[in-house]
Tab-separated table of C-alpha atoms and ligand atoms in Angstrom:
chain	number	residue	atom	x	y	z
E	59	MET	CA	-19.130	8.931	10.508
E	60	ILE	CA	-16.268	6.977	8.939
E	61	LYS	CA	-16.948	3.297	8.246
E	62	ILE	CA	-14.468	0.824	6.824
E	63	THR	CA	-15.729	-1.877	4.458
E	64	VAL	CA	-12.459	-3.766	3.948
E	65	ASP	CA	-10.239	-5.023	6.761
E	66	THR	CA	-6.720	-4.811	5.351
E	67	HIS	CA	-4.808	-6.551	8.166
E	68	THR	CA	-5.922	-9.854	9.688
E	69	HIS	CA	-4.136	-12.946	10.941
E	70	THR	CA	-5.356	-16.517	10.837
E	71	SER	CA	-4.312	-19.466	12.995
E	72	VAL	CA	-1.471	-20.086	10.541
E	73	SER	CA	0.234	-17.445	12.718
E	74	ALA	CA	0.637	-19.222	16.053
E	75	HIS	CA	-0.414	-16.188	18.108
E	76	ALA	CA	-3.730	-15.867	16.229
E	77	PHE	CA	-6.730	-17.987	17.023
E	78	SER	CA	-9.262	-18.070	14.180
E	79	THR	CA	-9.248	-19.834	10.857
E	80	LEU	CA	-9.548	-18.059	7.542
E	81	GLU	CA	-13.097	-19.347	7.228
E	82	GLU	CA	-14.001	-17.947	10.640
E	83	ASN	CA	-12.558	-14.543	9.728
E	84	LEU	CA	-14.448	-14.577	6.423
E	85	ALA	CA	-17.673	-15.524	8.191
E	86	ALA	CA	-17.182	-12.696	10.678
E	87	ALA	CA	-16.569	-10.280	7.797
E	88	ALA	CA	-19.761	-11.433	6.038
E	89	LYS	CA	-21.767	-11.105	9.249
E	90	LYS	CA	-20.527	-7.545	9.747
E	91	GLY	CA	-21.359	-6.626	6.168
E	92	LEU	CA	-17.764	-6.007	5.078
E	93	GLU	CA	-16.994	-6.019	1.364
E	94	GLY	CA	-13.547	-7.524	1.756
E	95	ILE	CA	-10.783	-8.801	3.988
E	96	ALA	CA	-7.042	-9.232	3.481
E	97	MET	CA	-5.317	-12.252	5.006
E	98	THR	CA	-1.907	-10.996	6.126
E	99	ASN	CA	0.041	-13.558	8.127
E	100	HIS	CA	3.591	-12.846	9.301
E	101	GLY	CA	6.620	-13.700	7.245
E	102	PRO	CA	8.696	-16.762	8.221
E	103	ASP	CA	11.483	-15.021	10.169
E	104	LEU	CA	9.135	-13.935	12.955
E	105	GLY	CA	9.049	-17.604	13.887
E	106	ASP	CA	5.334	-17.808	14.597
E	107	GLY	CA	4.213	-20.201	11.937
E	108	ALA	CA	3.731	-19.351	8.284
E	109	VAL	CA	6.472	-20.571	5.961
E	110	TRP	CA	7.133	-19.570	2.350
E	111	PHE	CA	4.780	-22.278	1.098
E	112	HIS	CA	1.826	-20.496	2.721
E	113	PHE	CA	2.560	-17.343	0.729
E	114	LYS	CA	3.218	-19.257	-2.474
E	115	SER	CA	-0.104	-21.081	-2.194
E	116	ALA	CA	-2.285	-18.168	-1.056
E	117	ARG	CA	-2.672	-16.973	-4.659
E	118	HIS	CA	-4.791	-20.058	-5.382
E	119	LEU	CA	-7.475	-19.176	-2.827
E	120	PRO	CA	-10.936	-18.203	-4.090
E	121	ARG	CA	-11.333	-14.433	-4.349
E	122	TRP	CA	-14.972	-14.395	-3.262
E	123	VAL	CA	-16.400	-16.297	-0.295
E	124	ASN	CA	-20.001	-15.670	0.807
E	125	GLY	CA	-20.019	-12.268	-0.834
E	126	VAL	CA	-16.729	-11.183	0.755
E	127	ARG	CA	-13.707	-10.409	-1.410
E	128	LEU	CA	-10.610	-12.171	-0.049
E	129	LEU	CA	-7.281	-10.491	-0.765
E	130	PRO	CA	-4.394	-12.922	-0.235
E	131	GLY	CA	-1.585	-10.985	1.404
E	132	ALA	CA	1.259	-10.966	3.892
E	133	GLU	CA	2.713	-8.979	6.756
E	134	VAL	CA	6.318	-9.195	5.771
E	135	ASP	CA	9.089	-8.510	8.304
E	136	ILE	CA	11.710	-5.803	7.809
E	137	MET	CA	15.029	-7.464	8.598
E	138	ASP	CA	17.674	-4.733	8.360
E	139	LYS	CA	18.516	-1.154	7.428
E	140	LYS	CA	18.765	-2.093	3.782
E	141	GLY	CA	15.070	-2.936	3.898
E	142	ARG	CA	15.561	-6.644	3.318
E	143	LEU	CA	12.302	-8.582	3.749
E	144	ASP	CA	11.673	-12.153	4.882
E	145	ILE	CA	9.523	-13.180	1.924
E	146	GLU	CA	11.078	-13.273	-1.514
E	147	ASP	CA	9.790	-11.022	-4.277
E	148	LYS	CA	8.841	-14.059	-6.364
E	149	TYR	CA	6.103	-14.824	-3.801
E	150	LEU	CA	5.205	-11.227	-2.928
E	151	LYS	CA	4.419	-10.430	-6.551
E	152	ASP	CA	1.415	-12.779	-6.557
E	153	LEU	CA	-0.096	-11.411	-3.353
E	154	GLU	CA	-2.706	-8.678	-3.535
E	155	LEU	CA	-1.883	-6.727	-0.371
E	156	VAL	CA	1.565	-6.665	1.204
E	157	ILE	CA	2.202	-4.917	4.529
E	158	ALA	CA	5.790	-4.377	5.701
E	159	SER	CA	6.304	-4.016	9.468
E	160	PHE	CA	8.914	-3.995	12.226
E	161	HIS	CA	8.745	-6.754	14.849
E	162	THR	CA	11.160	-7.319	17.727
E	163	PRO	CA	12.510	-10.725	16.751
E	164	CYS	CA	13.554	-9.376	13.342
E	165	PHE	CA	14.742	-5.794	13.936
E	166	PRO	CA	16.109	-4.536	17.281
E	167	GLU	CA	13.582	-2.470	19.215
E	168	ASN	CA	14.578	1.079	20.194
E	169	SER	CA	16.993	1.213	17.274
E	170	PRO	CA	18.327	4.697	16.448
E	171	ILE	CA	15.856	6.883	14.556
E	172	GLU	CA	18.308	7.076	11.636
E	173	ASP	CA	18.370	3.282	11.265
E	174	VAL	CA	14.595	2.880	11.335
E	175	THR	CA	14.164	5.762	8.892
E	176	GLU	CA	16.743	4.293	6.528
E	177	ALA	CA	15.007	0.904	6.647
E	178	TRP	CA	11.587	2.426	5.816
E	179	LEU	CA	13.044	4.474	2.972
E	180	ASN	CA	14.662	1.362	1.494
E	181	VAL	CA	11.551	-0.790	1.979
E	182	MET	CA	9.593	1.702	-0.116
E	183	ASP	CA	11.873	0.980	-3.079
E	184	ASN	CA	10.289	-2.480	-3.219
E	185	GLU	CA	7.448	-2.290	-5.722
E	186	HIS	CA	5.642	-5.234	-4.096
E	187	VAL	CA	5.145	-3.494	-0.742
E	188	ASP	CA	1.790	-1.709	-0.560
E	189	VAL	CA	1.388	-0.669	3.095
E	190	LEU	CA	3.705	0.529	5.889
E	191	GLY	CA	2.389	-1.407	8.886
E	192	HIS	CA	1.828	-0.024	12.421
E	193	MET	CA	4.259	2.810	11.830
E	194	GLY	CA	3.313	4.496	15.123
E	195	ASP	CA	4.980	1.806	17.249
E	196	GLY	CA	7.038	3.673	19.889
E	197	ARG	CA	9.748	1.005	19.744
E	198	TYR	CA	10.532	1.991	16.159
E	199	MET	CA	10.664	5.763	16.104
E	200	CYS	CA	11.661	7.331	12.816
E	201	ASP	CA	11.698	10.620	10.928
E	202	TYR	CA	7.971	10.620	10.183
E	203	GLU	CA	8.131	13.532	7.770
E	204	ALA	CA	10.838	11.895	5.626
E	205	VAL	CA	8.970	8.578	5.549
E	206	VAL	CA	5.563	10.098	4.770
E	207	LYS	CA	7.069	12.243	1.995
E	208	LYS	CA	8.643	9.185	0.373
E	209	ALA	CA	5.349	7.314	0.737
E	210	LYS	CA	3.812	10.099	-1.326
E	211	GLU	CA	6.521	9.782	-3.991
E	212	THR	CA	6.327	5.995	-4.193
E	213	GLY	CA	2.561	5.578	-3.825
E	214	LYS	CA	2.733	3.631	-0.567
E	215	ILE	CA	-0.150	3.493	1.899
E	216	ILE	CA	0.239	4.257	5.620
E	217	GLU	CA	-1.583	2.019	8.093
E	218	ILE	CA	-3.373	3.387	11.151
E	219	ASN	CA	-3.496	0.145	13.111
E	220	ASN	CA	-6.335	-0.096	15.654
E	221	HIS	CA	-4.538	-2.820	17.631
E	222	SER	CA	-1.541	-0.497	18.226
E	223	PHE	CA	-3.491	1.842	20.498
E	224	ARG	CA	-3.807	-1.051	22.937
E	225	VAL	CA	-0.560	-2.988	22.593
E	226	ARG	CA	2.147	-0.759	21.145
E	227	ALA	CA	3.301	1.958	23.571
E	228	GLY	CA	3.341	5.484	22.199
E	229	SER	CA	1.025	4.708	19.319
E	230	ASP	CA	-1.664	7.210	20.281
E	231	VAL	CA	0.617	10.240	20.075
E	232	ASN	CA	2.708	8.870	17.220
E	233	CYS	CA	-0.238	7.848	15.029
E	234	ARG	CA	-1.717	11.320	15.415
E	235	GLN	CA	1.528	12.890	14.233
E	236	ILE	CA	1.736	10.466	11.298
E	237	ALA	CA	-1.900	10.979	10.334
E	238	LEU	CA	-1.466	14.769	10.398
E	239	LEU	CA	1.485	14.416	8.023
E	240	CYS	CA	-0.568	12.141	5.741
E	241	LYS	CA	-3.237	14.842	5.705
E	242	LYS	CA	-0.638	17.541	4.977
E	243	TYR	CA	0.927	15.626	2.071
E	244	SER	CA	-2.258	13.867	0.843
E	245	VAL	CA	-0.919	10.377	1.500
E	246	PRO	CA	-3.537	7.611	1.511
E	247	VAL	CA	-4.109	5.520	4.620
E	248	VAL	CA	-5.916	2.349	5.625
E	249	LEU	CA	-7.540	1.774	9.029
E	250	SER	CA	-6.973	-1.844	10.001
E	251	THR	CA	-7.694	-4.154	12.905
E	252	ASP	CA	-4.616	-6.412	12.944
E	253	ALA	CA	-7.196	-8.965	14.133
E	254	HIS	CA	-5.882	-12.055	15.894
E	255	PHE	CA	-9.378	-13.391	16.614
E	256	SER	CA	-12.456	-13.350	14.404
E	257	LEU	CA	-14.512	-11.125	16.732
E	258	GLU	CA	-12.026	-8.304	16.098
E	259	VAL	CA	-12.498	-8.335	12.309
E	260	GLY	CA	-13.765	-4.978	11.004
E	261	GLU	CA	-13.559	-3.191	14.394
E	262	VAL	CA	-11.383	-0.046	14.242
E	263	PRO	CA	-12.892	2.396	16.764
E	264	ASN	CA	-9.549	3.884	17.903
E	265	SER	CA	-8.371	4.546	14.367
E	266	ILE	CA	-11.704	6.117	13.422
E	267	ARG	CA	-11.696	8.321	16.540
E	268	LEU	CA	-8.264	9.658	15.612
E	269	MET	CA	-9.289	10.335	12.003
E	270	GLU	CA	-12.391	12.203	13.135
E	271	GLU	CA	-10.496	14.231	15.741
E	272	ILE	CA	-8.106	15.580	13.129
E	273	ASP	CA	-10.770	15.944	10.437
E	274	PHE	CA	-8.887	13.605	8.101
E	275	PRO	CA	-10.192	13.694	4.502
E	276	GLU	CA	-12.291	10.589	3.917
E	277	GLU	CA	-11.243	10.288	0.281
E	278	LEU	CA	-7.716	9.442	1.495
E	279	ILE	CA	-8.972	6.515	3.603
E	280	LEU	CA	-8.778	3.795	0.971
E	281	ASN	CA	-10.609	1.008	2.775
E	282	THR	CA	-13.938	2.769	3.101
E	283	SER	CA	-14.703	1.149	-0.266
E	284	LEU	CA	-13.540	-2.082	-1.914
E	285	LYS	CA	-13.466	-0.376	-5.301
E	286	LYS	CA	-11.384	2.549	-4.031
E	287	LEU	CA	-8.875	0.181	-2.417
E	288	CYS	CA	-8.634	-2.237	-5.359
E	289	ASP	CA	-8.319	0.604	-7.877
E	290	TYR	CA	-5.420	2.002	-5.867
E	291	LEU	CA	-3.746	-1.414	-5.535
E	292	LYS	CA	-4.395	-2.108	-9.234
E	293	VAL	CA	-6.115	-5.338	-8.263
E	294	GLU	CA	-9.186	-6.602	-10.086
E	295	ILE	CA	-12.274	-6.781	-7.916
J	173	ZN	ZN1	2.639	-6.579	13.028
J	174	ZN	ZN1	-0.278	-8.072	12.249
C-alpha cells in the first residue's frame, strides 16, 4: 500500500480561493503524521492573492514546525508558449519546491496541442522549476510522450494531482496515460493533494489508486519519504 509522507502541493488563505492558514495546514500535517508539507500558493498573475513579496519572504519561514518540515514553495503560472512564468527567477531560486502549472486566466484553455507542448518544453529549461503541475488537465492537452521524455532529460518531476480527478475534466484518463509514460521512461512523480482546506492535507486516494492499478514502481514516487524527496530536490532536510 502506497503512503505519502510529504504533501508537495498545498494552498493557504494567501490564495483567495483557499481557506486555511499555514499554521492550520501544518497542524493537520502533524496530526496525520506527515513528515513534511510544501506551501505552494499561486503566482501573482492568477489574480487570487499572493504577490511577489509573499514569495520573497517565504524563505524566512522556519523549516520545522511541530515536527513537520515546511518547504516554502510556489505554484507558478505558465504565461505563454515561450514558457514565461509569473514569478521572477530571483525569487524562485530561494524557494525549495516550485510547481509550474497552466491556469485559465493566464494561458488560454483548449489551446492547440502544439502550443501547450511548446510551453512545457520551454518551462523545463528553467532550472528553478521542479514539478510539472496537474499535467492531466483536459483543457491543456499536449504531446505527453515529448513532455515526459524531456522531463527525464531535465530531471523534472511529474505531479499526479489528487484534486484533478474531481475538478479537472479528463484527468482520470490523461493521468493514467502520463503515469504509464513515467513508468516507461523512469520519470519520478509526486502524488499531491492541491489542498485548499486543511482537512484535505495528505489525502491522495485517487492518485494512489491509479498508481496501484498500473503497478507503478514505488521508488519513483518521491514523496513517500522526506529524505527521498529532499535528496532529489537537493534541499537540506
Ligand atoms: Zn493549479
Ligand atoms: Zn494548486
